[in-house]
Tab-separated table of C-alpha atoms (C1' of nucleotides) in Angstrom:
chain	number	residue	atom	x	y	z
H	699	UNK	CA	29.715	118.076	114.332
H	700	UNK	CA	33.297	116.778	115.272
H	701	UNK	CA	34.220	113.197	115.284
H	702	UNK	CA	36.421	113.668	118.561
H	703	UNK	CA	34.186	115.163	120.888
H	704	UNK	CA	31.700	117.985	120.745
H	705	UNK	CA	32.889	121.480	120.759
H	706	UNK	CA	30.534	123.729	122.997
H	707	UNK	CA	27.976	120.938	123.577
H	708	UNK	CA	26.701	120.896	127.026
H	709	UNK	CA	25.182	117.441	126.464
H	710	UNK	CA	28.432	115.677	125.751
H	711	UNK	CA	29.645	112.736	127.921
H	712	UNK	CA	31.890	113.497	131.082
H	713	UNK	CA	34.503	111.220	129.382
H	714	UNK	CA	34.692	113.571	126.310
H	715	UNK	CA	34.602	116.751	128.389
H	716	UNK	CA	37.643	115.470	130.356
H	717	UNK	CA	39.461	114.413	127.225
H	718	UNK	CA	38.793	117.879	125.520
H	719	UNK	CA	39.851	119.853	128.512
H	720	UNK	CA	43.044	117.609	128.978
H	721	UNK	CA	44.442	117.737	125.705
H	722	UNK	CA	44.500	121.470	125.371
H	723	UNK	CA	46.114	121.783	128.933
H	724	UNK	CA	48.400	118.872	128.320
H	725	UNK	CA	49.602	120.504	124.985
H	726	UNK	CA	50.167	124.003	126.660
H	727	UNK	CA	51.579	122.967	130.077
H	728	UNK	CA	52.881	119.557	129.694
H	729	UNK	CA	51.794	116.299	131.248
H	730	UNK	CA	53.577	116.936	134.481
H	731	UNK	CA	52.565	120.518	134.448
H	732	UNK	CA	48.917	119.821	134.387
H	733	UNK	CA	47.033	118.824	137.434
H	734	UNK	CA	43.852	116.869	137.441
H	735	UNK	CA	42.138	119.750	139.413
H	736	UNK	CA	42.824	122.073	136.592
H	737	UNK	CA	41.476	119.590	133.833
H	738	UNK	CA	38.303	118.612	135.878
H	739	UNK	CA	37.467	122.094	136.951
H	740	UNK	CA	38.044	123.457	133.245
H	741	UNK	CA	35.807	120.320	132.115
H	742	UNK	CA	33.172	121.333	134.819
H	743	UNK	CA	33.095	117.691	136.134
H	744	UNK	CA	33.979	116.285	139.482
H	745	UNK	CA	37.663	115.638	140.278
H	746	UNK	CA	37.006	112.117	140.860
H	747	UNK	CA	35.555	111.509	137.347
H	748	UNK	CA	39.163	111.167	135.863
H	749	UNK	CA	39.873	108.074	138.148
H	750	UNK	CA	36.417	106.884	137.786
H	751	UNK	CA	36.350	106.830	133.882
H	752	UNK	CA	40.127	106.503	132.998
H	753	UNK	CA	41.578	104.995	136.234
H	754	UNK	CA	44.459	107.060	136.537
H	755	UNK	CA	46.189	109.999	135.155
H	756	UNK	CA	48.760	107.984	133.065
H	757	UNK	CA	45.778	106.184	131.300
H	758	UNK	CA	44.125	109.562	130.748
H	759	UNK	CA	47.198	110.539	128.969
H	760	UNK	CA	47.287	107.320	126.859
H	761	UNK	CA	43.493	107.989	125.973
H	762	UNK	CA	44.107	111.436	125.048
H	763	UNK	CA	46.968	110.535	122.611
H	764	UNK	CA	44.909	107.415	121.425
H	765	UNK	CA	42.003	109.404	120.225
H	766	UNK	CA	44.504	111.063	117.600
H	767	UNK	CA	46.518	107.998	116.775
H	768	UNK	CA	43.465	105.896	115.904
H	769	UNK	CA	42.583	108.718	113.362
H	770	UNK	CA	45.935	109.312	112.283
H	771	UNK	CA	47.793	105.964	112.006
H	772	UNK	CA	45.722	104.331	109.401
H	773	UNK	CA	45.931	107.280	106.997
H	774	UNK	CA	49.684	107.695	107.524
H	775	UNK	CA	50.322	104.063	106.895
H	776	UNK	CA	48.253	103.919	103.712
H	777	UNK	CA	49.892	107.187	102.404
H	778	UNK	CA	53.435	105.783	103.289
H	779	UNK	CA	52.521	102.410	101.835
H	780	UNK	CA	51.487	103.920	98.576
H	781	UNK	CA	54.920	105.495	98.201
H	782	UNK	CA	56.465	102.005	98.560
H	783	UNK	CA	53.983	100.058	96.452
H	784	UNK	CA	54.745	101.212	93.255
H	785	UNK	CA	58.093	101.139	91.197
H	786	UNK	CA	59.089	104.696	90.907
H	787	UNK	CA	61.634	105.835	93.447
H	788	UNK	CA	60.023	108.759	95.637
H	789	UNK	CA	61.894	111.788	96.632
H	790	UNK	CA	62.490	112.728	100.152
H	791	UNK	CA	60.119	115.706	99.594
H	792	UNK	CA	57.546	113.352	98.646
H	793	UNK	CA	58.195	111.066	101.588
H	794	UNK	CA	57.754	113.940	104.195
H	795	UNK	CA	54.733	115.271	102.068
H	796	UNK	CA	53.051	112.265	102.811
H	797	UNK	CA	52.701	113.168	106.241
H	798	UNK	CA	50.844	116.732	105.378
H	799	UNK	CA	47.431	115.358	104.387
H	800	UNK	CA	46.876	112.684	107.376
H	801	UNK	CA	48.085	115.516	109.755
H	802	UNK	CA	45.981	118.306	108.181
H	803	UNK	CA	42.980	115.836	108.690
H	804	UNK	CA	43.148	116.147	112.301
H	805	UNK	CA	42.030	119.780	111.788
H	806	UNK	CA	38.858	118.331	110.468
H	807	UNK	CA	38.285	116.038	113.122
H	808	UNK	CA	38.961	118.624	115.726
H	809	UNK	CA	39.530	122.456	115.887
H	810	UNK	CA	43.196	122.748	115.859
H	811	UNK	CA	43.502	119.230	115.890
H	812	UNK	CA	46.848	119.094	113.945
H	813	UNK	CA	48.518	121.728	116.156
H	814	UNK	CA	47.192	120.119	119.479
H	815	UNK	CA	48.414	116.702	118.268
H	816	UNK	CA	51.984	117.925	117.385
H	817	UNK	CA	52.424	119.706	120.609
H	818	UNK	CA	51.110	116.761	122.648
H	819	UNK	CA	53.762	114.536	120.687
H	820	UNK	CA	56.571	117.017	121.582
H	821	UNK	CA	55.261	116.804	125.280
H	822	UNK	CA	55.490	113.116	125.152
H	823	UNK	CA	59.114	113.023	124.205
H	824	UNK	CA	60.302	115.174	126.895
H	825	UNK	CA	57.706	114.944	129.810
H	826	UNK	CA	57.624	111.779	131.754
H	827	UNK	CA	60.865	110.293	130.842
H	828	UNK	CA	59.799	108.603	127.605
H	829	UNK	CA	56.834	106.482	128.744
H	830	UNK	CA	54.815	107.878	126.063
H	831	UNK	CA	57.399	107.267	123.516
H	832	UNK	CA	57.441	103.585	124.604
H	833	UNK	CA	53.537	103.590	124.458
H	834	UNK	CA	53.556	104.938	120.760
H	835	UNK	CA	56.280	102.777	119.326
H	836	UNK	CA	54.858	99.703	120.881
H	837	UNK	CA	51.197	100.408	120.257
H	838	UNK	CA	51.782	102.046	116.584
H	839	UNK	CA	54.945	100.300	115.375
H	840	UNK	CA	53.556	100.150	111.473
H	841	UNK	CA	53.840	104.001	111.177
H	842	UNK	CA	57.568	103.924	112.133
H	843	UNK	CA	58.259	100.997	109.908
H	844	UNK	CA	56.479	102.541	106.837
H	845	UNK	CA	58.312	105.765	107.450
H	846	UNK	CA	61.581	103.823	107.686
H	847	UNK	CA	60.821	101.768	104.467
H	848	UNK	CA	59.847	104.897	102.473
H	849	UNK	CA	63.077	106.695	103.519
H	850	UNK	CA	65.151	103.692	102.559
H	851	UNK	CA	63.537	103.455	99.176
H	852	UNK	CA	63.896	107.260	98.445
H	853	UNK	CA	67.776	107.017	99.638
H	854	UNK	CA	68.916	103.557	99.699
H	855	UNK	CA	72.474	104.668	100.089
H	856	UNK	CA	71.965	105.862	103.647
H	857	UNK	CA	73.118	103.098	106.196
H	858	UNK	CA	70.775	101.954	109.021
H	859	UNK	CA	72.574	103.756	111.584
H	860	UNK	CA	72.881	107.013	109.800
H	861	UNK	CA	69.124	106.734	109.077
H	862	UNK	CA	68.461	106.071	112.740
H	863	UNK	CA	70.216	109.482	113.467
H	864	UNK	CA	68.768	111.369	110.860
H	865	UNK	CA	65.252	110.245	111.400
H	866	UNK	CA	65.662	111.318	115.101
H	867	UNK	CA	67.123	114.624	114.012
H	868	UNK	CA	63.904	114.923	112.012
H	869	UNK	CA	61.716	113.966	114.772
H	870	UNK	CA	63.270	116.326	117.157
H	871	UNK	CA	62.840	119.269	114.444
H	872	UNK	CA	59.176	118.440	114.149
H	873	UNK	CA	58.443	117.703	117.688
H	874	UNK	CA	60.406	120.758	119.159
H	875	UNK	CA	59.132	123.103	116.694
H	876	UNK	CA	55.539	122.109	117.261
H	877	UNK	CA	55.868	121.947	121.000
H	878	UNK	CA	56.612	125.667	120.792
H	879	UNK	CA	54.681	126.631	117.759
H	880	UNK	CA	52.419	129.025	119.415
H	881	UNK	CA	55.279	131.135	120.698
H	882	UNK	CA	56.908	130.955	117.284
H	883	UNK	CA	53.826	131.768	115.347
H	884	UNK	CA	53.543	134.896	117.752
H	885	UNK	CA	56.989	136.083	117.126
H	886	UNK	CA	56.661	135.747	113.329
H	887	UNK	CA	53.668	137.868	113.586
H	888	UNK	CA	55.512	140.487	115.499
H	889	UNK	CA	58.586	140.375	113.464
H	890	UNK	CA	57.548	139.853	109.955
H	891	UNK	CA	53.836	141.051	110.035
H	892	UNK	CA	53.047	137.690	108.632
H	893	UNK	CA	49.860	135.603	109.680
H	894	UNK	CA	51.185	132.024	109.635
H	895	UNK	CA	49.250	129.204	110.537
H	896	UNK	CA	50.177	125.319	111.464
H	897	UNK	CA	49.987	124.421	107.759
H	898	UNK	CA	52.347	127.335	106.938
H	899	UNK	CA	54.862	125.779	109.559
H	900	UNK	CA	54.590	122.530	107.967
H	901	UNK	CA	55.519	123.866	104.433
H	902	UNK	CA	58.487	125.603	105.997
H	903	UNK	CA	59.800	122.554	107.803
H	904	UNK	CA	59.560	120.202	105.041
H	905	UNK	CA	62.222	121.300	102.729
H	906	UNK	CA	64.530	121.602	106.027
H	907	UNK	CA	64.091	118.099	107.146
H	908	UNK	CA	64.016	116.635	103.551
H	909	UNK	CA	67.587	118.514	102.821
H	910	UNK	CA	68.756	117.369	106.299
H	911	UNK	CA	67.844	113.577	105.685
H	912	UNK	CA	69.408	113.999	102.222
H	913	UNK	CA	72.627	115.576	103.438
H	914	UNK	CA	75.910	113.986	101.876
H	915	UNK	CA	76.992	111.087	104.025
H	916	UNK	CA	79.902	111.943	106.174
H	917	UNK	CA	83.088	109.993	105.934
A	569	UNK	CA	90.950	120.155	139.222
A	570	UNK	CA	87.790	121.613	137.627
A	571	UNK	CA	86.894	125.206	137.026
A	572	UNK	CA	83.356	124.344	137.835
A	573	UNK	CA	82.928	122.787	141.101
A	574	UNK	CA	85.333	120.065	142.334
A	575	UNK	CA	84.553	116.521	141.831
A	576	UNK	CA	84.744	113.960	144.706
A	577	UNK	CA	86.201	116.761	146.936
A	578	UNK	CA	84.595	116.605	150.408
A	579	UNK	CA	86.035	120.204	151.124
A	580	UNK	CA	83.990	122.056	148.413
A	581	UNK	CA	81.531	124.672	149.133
A	582	UNK	CA	77.842	123.978	150.032
A	583	UNK	CA	76.822	126.260	147.112
A	584	UNK	CA	78.887	124.098	144.609
A	585	UNK	CA	77.831	120.904	146.016
A	586	UNK	CA	74.322	122.001	145.415
A	587	UNK	CA	74.864	123.173	141.740
A	588	UNK	CA	76.997	120.036	140.863
A	589	UNK	CA	74.137	117.674	142.227
A	590	UNK	CA	71.383	119.857	140.660
A	591	UNK	CA	72.507	120.111	137.161
A	592	UNK	CA	72.904	116.376	136.848
A	593	UNK	CA	69.406	115.721	138.257
A	594	UNK	CA	67.778	118.698	136.220
A	595	UNK	CA	69.552	117.231	132.955
A	596	UNK	CA	68.101	113.906	133.612
A	597	UNK	CA	64.568	114.540	134.928
A	598	UNK	CA	63.954	117.916	133.764
A	599	UNK	CA	63.436	121.012	136.264
A	600	UNK	CA	59.933	120.290	137.287
A	601	UNK	CA	60.838	116.758	137.748
A	602	UNK	CA	63.270	117.199	140.258
A	603	UNK	CA	62.713	118.276	143.744
A	604	UNK	CA	64.858	120.194	146.138
A	605	UNK	CA	64.958	117.276	148.469
A	606	UNK	CA	66.644	115.063	145.712
A	607	UNK	CA	69.105	117.826	145.107
A	608	UNK	CA	70.068	118.421	148.692
A	609	UNK	CA	70.041	114.676	149.618
A	610	UNK	CA	72.376	113.848	146.747
A	611	UNK	CA	74.449	116.834	147.582
A	612	UNK	CA	74.447	115.833	151.121
A	613	UNK	CA	73.578	119.151	152.413
A	614	UNK	CA	70.556	120.450	154.452
A	615	UNK	CA	67.327	121.221	152.464
A	616	UNK	CA	67.190	124.605	153.671
A	617	UNK	CA	70.550	125.457	152.028
A	618	UNK	CA	69.103	126.006	148.540
A	619	UNK	CA	66.939	128.819	149.832
A	620	UNK	CA	69.714	130.292	151.934
A	621	UNK	CA	72.208	130.406	149.194
A	622	UNK	CA	70.275	130.862	146.180
A	623	UNK	CA	66.835	132.370	147.332
A	624	UNK	CA	64.573	130.025	145.395
A	625	UNK	CA	64.431	126.920	143.017
A	626	UNK	CA	63.976	129.262	140.066
A	627	UNK	CA	67.243	131.083	141.062
A	628	UNK	CA	69.104	127.961	141.379
A	629	UNK	CA	68.063	127.053	137.798
A	630	UNK	CA	69.551	130.481	136.645
A	631	UNK	CA	72.521	129.804	138.690
A	632	UNK	CA	73.125	126.317	137.003
A	633	UNK	CA	72.570	127.761	133.487
A	634	UNK	CA	74.865	130.725	134.084
A	635	UNK	CA	77.613	128.662	135.244
A	636	UNK	CA	77.860	127.147	131.903
A	637	UNK	CA	76.641	130.180	129.854
A	638	UNK	CA	79.681	132.330	131.355
A	639	UNK	CA	82.015	129.744	130.084
A	640	UNK	CA	80.330	129.399	126.685
A	641	UNK	CA	79.197	132.761	125.721
A	642	UNK	CA	82.536	134.579	125.134
A	643	UNK	CA	83.968	131.623	123.330
A	644	UNK	CA	81.113	131.168	121.020
A	645	UNK	CA	80.920	135.120	120.430
A	646	UNK	CA	84.556	135.057	119.341
A	647	UNK	CA	84.239	131.950	117.254
A	648	UNK	CA	81.283	133.328	115.346
A	649	UNK	CA	82.777	136.811	115.045
A	650	UNK	CA	86.071	135.487	113.514
A	651	UNK	CA	83.818	134.163	110.705
A	652	UNK	CA	82.344	137.418	110.067
A	653	UNK	CA	85.492	139.669	110.249
A	654	UNK	CA	87.388	138.471	107.281
A	655	UNK	CA	86.183	138.718	103.871
A	656	UNK	CA	85.926	135.088	102.664
A	657	UNK	CA	82.492	133.788	102.853
A	658	UNK	CA	81.976	130.776	105.248
A	659	UNK	CA	80.116	127.654	104.383
A	660	UNK	CA	77.309	126.727	106.695
A	661	UNK	CA	79.311	123.796	107.623
A	662	UNK	CA	81.883	126.015	108.995
A	663	UNK	CA	79.327	128.101	110.665
A	664	UNK	CA	77.877	125.285	112.619
A	665	UNK	CA	81.409	123.852	113.174
A	666	UNK	CA	82.123	127.221	115.033
A	667	UNK	CA	79.971	125.663	117.920
A	668	UNK	CA	82.134	122.459	118.233
A	669	UNK	CA	85.247	123.968	119.914
A	670	UNK	CA	83.250	126.045	122.562
A	671	UNK	CA	80.838	123.179	123.378
A	672	UNK	CA	83.503	120.640	123.669
A	673	UNK	CA	85.598	123.128	125.836
A	674	UNK	CA	82.768	122.485	128.522
A	675	UNK	CA	84.029	119.058	128.818
A	676	UNK	CA	87.339	120.198	130.168
A	677	UNK	CA	85.494	122.498	132.463
A	678	UNK	CA	83.365	119.812	133.850
A	679	UNK	CA	83.306	115.953	133.302
A	680	UNK	CA	80.355	115.271	130.754
A	681	UNK	CA	79.904	119.216	130.718
A	682	UNK	CA	78.999	119.256	127.089
A	683	UNK	CA	76.413	116.845	127.282
A	684	UNK	CA	75.040	118.179	130.665
A	685	UNK	CA	74.698	121.618	129.258
A	686	UNK	CA	73.048	120.586	126.045
A	687	UNK	CA	70.538	118.426	127.930
A	688	UNK	CA	69.933	121.336	130.287
A	689	UNK	CA	69.394	123.492	127.297
A	690	UNK	CA	66.794	121.046	125.820
A	691	UNK	CA	65.099	120.989	129.342
A	692	UNK	CA	64.835	124.797	129.396
A	693	UNK	CA	63.123	124.890	126.240
A	694	UNK	CA	60.311	122.419	127.151
A	695	UNK	CA	60.080	122.530	130.824
A	696	UNK	CA	58.799	125.620	132.778
A	697	UNK	CA	56.868	127.306	130.121
A	698	UNK	CA	59.803	129.262	128.311
A	699	UNK	CA	61.030	131.053	131.226
A	700	UNK	CA	64.554	129.811	130.737
A	701	UNK	CA	64.437	130.524	126.839
A	702	UNK	CA	63.609	134.210	128.173
A	703	UNK	CA	66.243	134.168	130.449
A	704	UNK	CA	68.890	132.974	127.943
A	705	UNK	CA	67.802	135.281	125.099
A	706	UNK	CA	67.806	138.383	127.250
A	707	UNK	CA	70.840	137.465	129.258
A	708	UNK	CA	73.095	136.396	126.472
A	709	UNK	CA	71.922	138.152	123.076
A	710	UNK	CA	75.171	138.424	121.584
A	711	UNK	CA	75.296	134.695	120.806
A	712	UNK	CA	72.162	134.815	119.003
A	713	UNK	CA	73.036	137.964	117.048
A	714	UNK	CA	76.523	136.333	116.177
A	715	UNK	CA	74.943	133.248	115.073
A	716	UNK	CA	72.384	135.189	112.781
A	717	UNK	CA	75.148	137.305	111.295
A	718	UNK	CA	77.217	134.243	110.596
A	719	UNK	CA	74.585	132.329	108.781
A	720	UNK	CA	73.354	135.359	106.741
A	721	UNK	CA	76.879	135.811	105.639
A	722	UNK	CA	77.021	132.180	104.477
A	723	UNK	CA	73.807	132.228	102.785
A	724	UNK	CA	72.719	135.891	101.953
A	725	UNK	CA	69.892	134.799	99.845
A	726	UNK	CA	67.920	133.532	102.990
A	727	UNK	CA	65.091	135.950	103.800
A	728	UNK	CA	64.903	137.212	107.387
A	729	UNK	CA	61.647	135.154	107.889
A	730	UNK	CA	63.034	132.138	106.249
A	731	UNK	CA	66.325	132.222	108.367
A	732	UNK	CA	64.306	132.777	111.412
A	733	UNK	CA	62.390	129.481	110.809
A	734	UNK	CA	65.260	127.480	109.952
A	735	UNK	CA	67.260	128.591	112.688
A	736	UNK	CA	64.399	127.578	115.048
A	737	UNK	CA	64.121	124.146	113.277
A	738	UNK	CA	68.120	123.869	113.830
A	739	UNK	CA	67.709	124.865	117.491
A	740	UNK	CA	65.002	122.012	117.945
A	741	UNK	CA	67.201	119.543	116.341
A	742	UNK	CA	69.996	120.120	118.724
A	743	UNK	CA	68.174	120.692	121.621
A	744	UNK	CA	65.721	117.846	121.318
A	745	UNK	CA	68.409	115.567	120.269
A	746	UNK	CA	70.463	116.471	123.346
A	747	UNK	CA	67.561	116.274	125.637
A	748	UNK	CA	67.164	112.706	124.847
A	749	UNK	CA	70.616	111.787	123.898
A	750	UNK	CA	71.439	109.102	126.601
A	751	UNK	CA	68.452	107.220	125.411
A	752	UNK	CA	69.511	107.528	121.722
A	753	UNK	CA	73.056	106.434	122.573
A	754	UNK	CA	71.657	103.589	124.226
A	755	UNK	CA	69.581	102.608	121.483
A	756	UNK	CA	72.570	103.061	119.032
A	757	UNK	CA	74.675	100.765	121.330
A	758	UNK	CA	72.071	97.864	121.311
A	759	UNK	CA	71.030	98.391	117.522
A	760	UNK	CA	74.259	98.747	115.857
A	761	UNK	CA	77.109	97.881	118.477
A	762	UNK	CA	78.504	101.201	118.079
A	763	UNK	CA	79.881	103.057	121.141
A	764	UNK	CA	79.126	106.526	120.434
A	765	UNK	CA	79.659	109.713	122.560
A	766	UNK	CA	78.475	113.164	122.636
A	767	UNK	CA	80.971	114.534	120.266
A	768	UNK	CA	80.214	111.711	117.814
A	769	UNK	CA	76.419	112.935	117.993
A	770	UNK	CA	77.497	116.423	117.262
A	771	UNK	CA	79.530	114.921	114.152
A	772	UNK	CA	76.199	113.402	112.878
A	773	UNK	CA	74.148	116.340	113.574
A	774	UNK	CA	76.225	119.105	111.856
A	775	UNK	CA	75.832	117.946	108.086
A	776	UNK	CA	72.071	117.341	108.988
A	777	UNK	CA	71.366	120.981	110.154
A	778	UNK	CA	73.727	122.440	107.751
A	779	UNK	CA	72.031	120.700	104.787
A	780	UNK	CA	68.572	121.952	106.415
A	781	UNK	CA	69.480	125.500	106.603
A	782	UNK	CA	70.887	125.166	103.052
A	783	UNK	CA	67.883	123.940	101.531
A	784	UNK	CA	66.614	125.374	98.466
A	785	UNK	CA	64.222	128.346	99.103
A	786	UNK	CA	60.524	127.588	98.578
A	787	UNK	CA	58.300	129.425	96.459
I	638	DT	C1'	89.400	134.605	173.955
I	639	DT	C1'	85.629	137.031	172.706
I	640	DC	C1'	81.765	138.343	170.195
I	641	DA	C1'	79.298	139.101	165.989
I	642	DA	C1'	78.426	137.403	161.620
I	643	DA	C1'	77.474	133.468	158.657
I	644	DT	C1'	76.082	128.958	158.097
I	645	DT	C1'	73.780	124.585	159.122
I	646	DC	C1'	70.287	121.990	160.981
I	647	DA	C1'	65.648	119.896	162.439
I	648	DA	C1'	61.325	120.831	162.251
I	649	DA	C1'	57.356	122.684	160.712
I	650	DC	C1'	54.537	125.347	157.375
I	651	DA	C1'	50.854	125.798	153.895
I	652	DA	C1'	49.768	124.487	149.553
I	653	DG	C1'	49.104	121.138	146.057
I	654	DC	C1'	49.240	116.653	144.132
I	655	DG	C1'	46.882	111.772	142.685
I	656	DT	C1'	44.106	108.785	144.631
I	657	DT	C1'	40.185	106.605	147.453
I	658	DT	C1'	35.890	106.231	149.980
I	659	DA	C1'	31.077	105.943	150.717
I	660	DA	C1'	26.930	108.114	150.400
I	661	DA	C1'	23.860	110.540	146.957
I	662	DA	C1'	22.031	111.136	142.590
I	663	DT	C1'	20.781	109.556	138.082
I	664	DA	C1'	19.499	106.338	134.310
I	665	DG	C1'	17.819	102.492	132.280
I	666	DC	C1'	15.315	98.410	132.084
I	667	DT	C1'	11.364	95.155	133.678
B	988	DA	C1'	6.734	102.277	139.829
B	989	DG	C1'	10.378	99.798	141.567
B	990	DC	C1'	14.818	98.099	141.337
B	991	DT	C1'	19.572	97.530	139.746
B	992	DA	C1'	23.622	99.420	137.836
B	993	DT	C1'	25.812	103.606	136.495
B	994	DT	C1'	27.593	107.760	137.542
B	995	DT	C1'	28.407	111.956	140.329
B	996	DT	C1'	29.455	113.973	144.470
B	997	DA	C1'	32.016	116.116	148.612
B	998	DA	C1'	35.262	114.932	151.766
B	999	DA	C1'	39.191	113.146	152.909
B	1000	DC	C1'	43.373	110.170	152.698
B	1001	DG	C1'	48.461	110.109	152.592
B	1002	DC	C1'	52.161	112.106	150.268
B	1003	DT	C1'	55.247	115.616	148.153
B	1004	DT	C1'	56.024	120.123	147.065
B	1005	DG	C1'	58.970	124.719	147.920
B	1006	DT	C1'	59.586	127.745	151.527
B	1007	DT	C1'	60.235	129.536	156.337
B	1008	DT	C1'	61.387	129.664	161.084
B	1009	DG	C1'	64.386	129.957	165.155
B	1010	DA	C1'	67.644	127.750	167.503
B	1011	DA	C1'	72.252	125.386	167.341
B	1012	DT	C1'	76.645	125.661	165.140
B	1013	DT	C1'	80.688	127.091	162.867
B	1014	DT	C1'	83.481	130.827	161.194
B	1015	DG	C1'	86.770	134.512	161.318
B	1016	DA	C1'	88.568	138.772	162.713
B	1017	DA	C1'	89.586	141.928	167.079
DNA sequence: TTCAAATTCAAACAAGCGTTTAAAATAGCT
DNA sequence: AGCTATTTTAAACGCTTGTTTGAATTTGAA
């Protein structure tokens, strides 16, 4: 039994049926690219149900993201906080590895939850002209603060400006990779005959972003 | 006088007026997010002109990209080819730096050309479910081959699969950063009182991606 | 100048969008 | 069972989308 919604259960609420269908379609085709009619017909509910239960499409998008963020945010905060609370200086690999457990936890909450969430995150940064970015940074600021603090502890020589850019590069790497992870995993399967899952992609990306953030400071 | 279009010239062709308006709107709001009516009214041409001159919106998108790729592709090929033709092993910094001159050349071809092109590239990878990615990889395969060869020469220990992932991470970093570069440059201006331009962003990103690709191989 | 080709134009098309409405159905409490 | 509040439903709303049409206009060579 899932915490988020109930898969394949015909007795679940209209609200959750909509959320479950919406998140998959949003992840696949973007927020702008998915219509309410697609969502409601896949969820097998009436078209008007979205506006009845959520008010508008924009509020539905927020609700889809909040369902994941409410699970992720506290776990991420405590994992990052733990790195900063003791006296030993963490490595950047450790900082980025702090994301693994909370992110993979989403897989136990919902089938493919990790992948869906990261794809949604990617969509949110490119679709809809940044309104979702605003929503996340204002609604869950502690995640960003905790992350910044952890990176600063691991690499104090990095100036605020350099850290700003490198964290955004990192965000870009993760978000872009995940928003096209399905296609990339397909290519990897064809070209290298290697079955890879979302955890495998995360394992590949962490050394990359850790090295990027740790790059020598340019003069 | 610009190679691509003519800025502020009332005597330019309808076709170029459409292309000039379209690329800016596409870069700013994405392909799906920009309507033909926005394009034609900003270009001060009739709505039907797009379908008359280009056939469809999809063909217009291709034409916008092709105008830049035809300038960029040969310069990129020769810059990357030069790295591979002699006997000295290039550093990864050199490989990525090979992109700078061809990319900045787009600025001489069109005002803000570099920034616009990179934003369009970012849009193309997330909007429209990857049809533009297909278009670019099939239409300009030599750029990808040259890049792969150059990276292999700089870092031969990297397996094909690891290189595949790291190049896609790199692509993600660049493309994502550039598709939101306007917002990022604004934030940098507010938070650090630093005027930064697209060339400045490129300078920041190269050490990052070079270090990422050069990261130690995971076991 | 004439005439055919190329281009521009206003208008309309069919289709899809998010949202609203008011009636019908259901659920939950007394 | 009866009544109220909640939820579901079909239909329509007003608007925007990409595309097409056919007539008006401009262009360029003979």
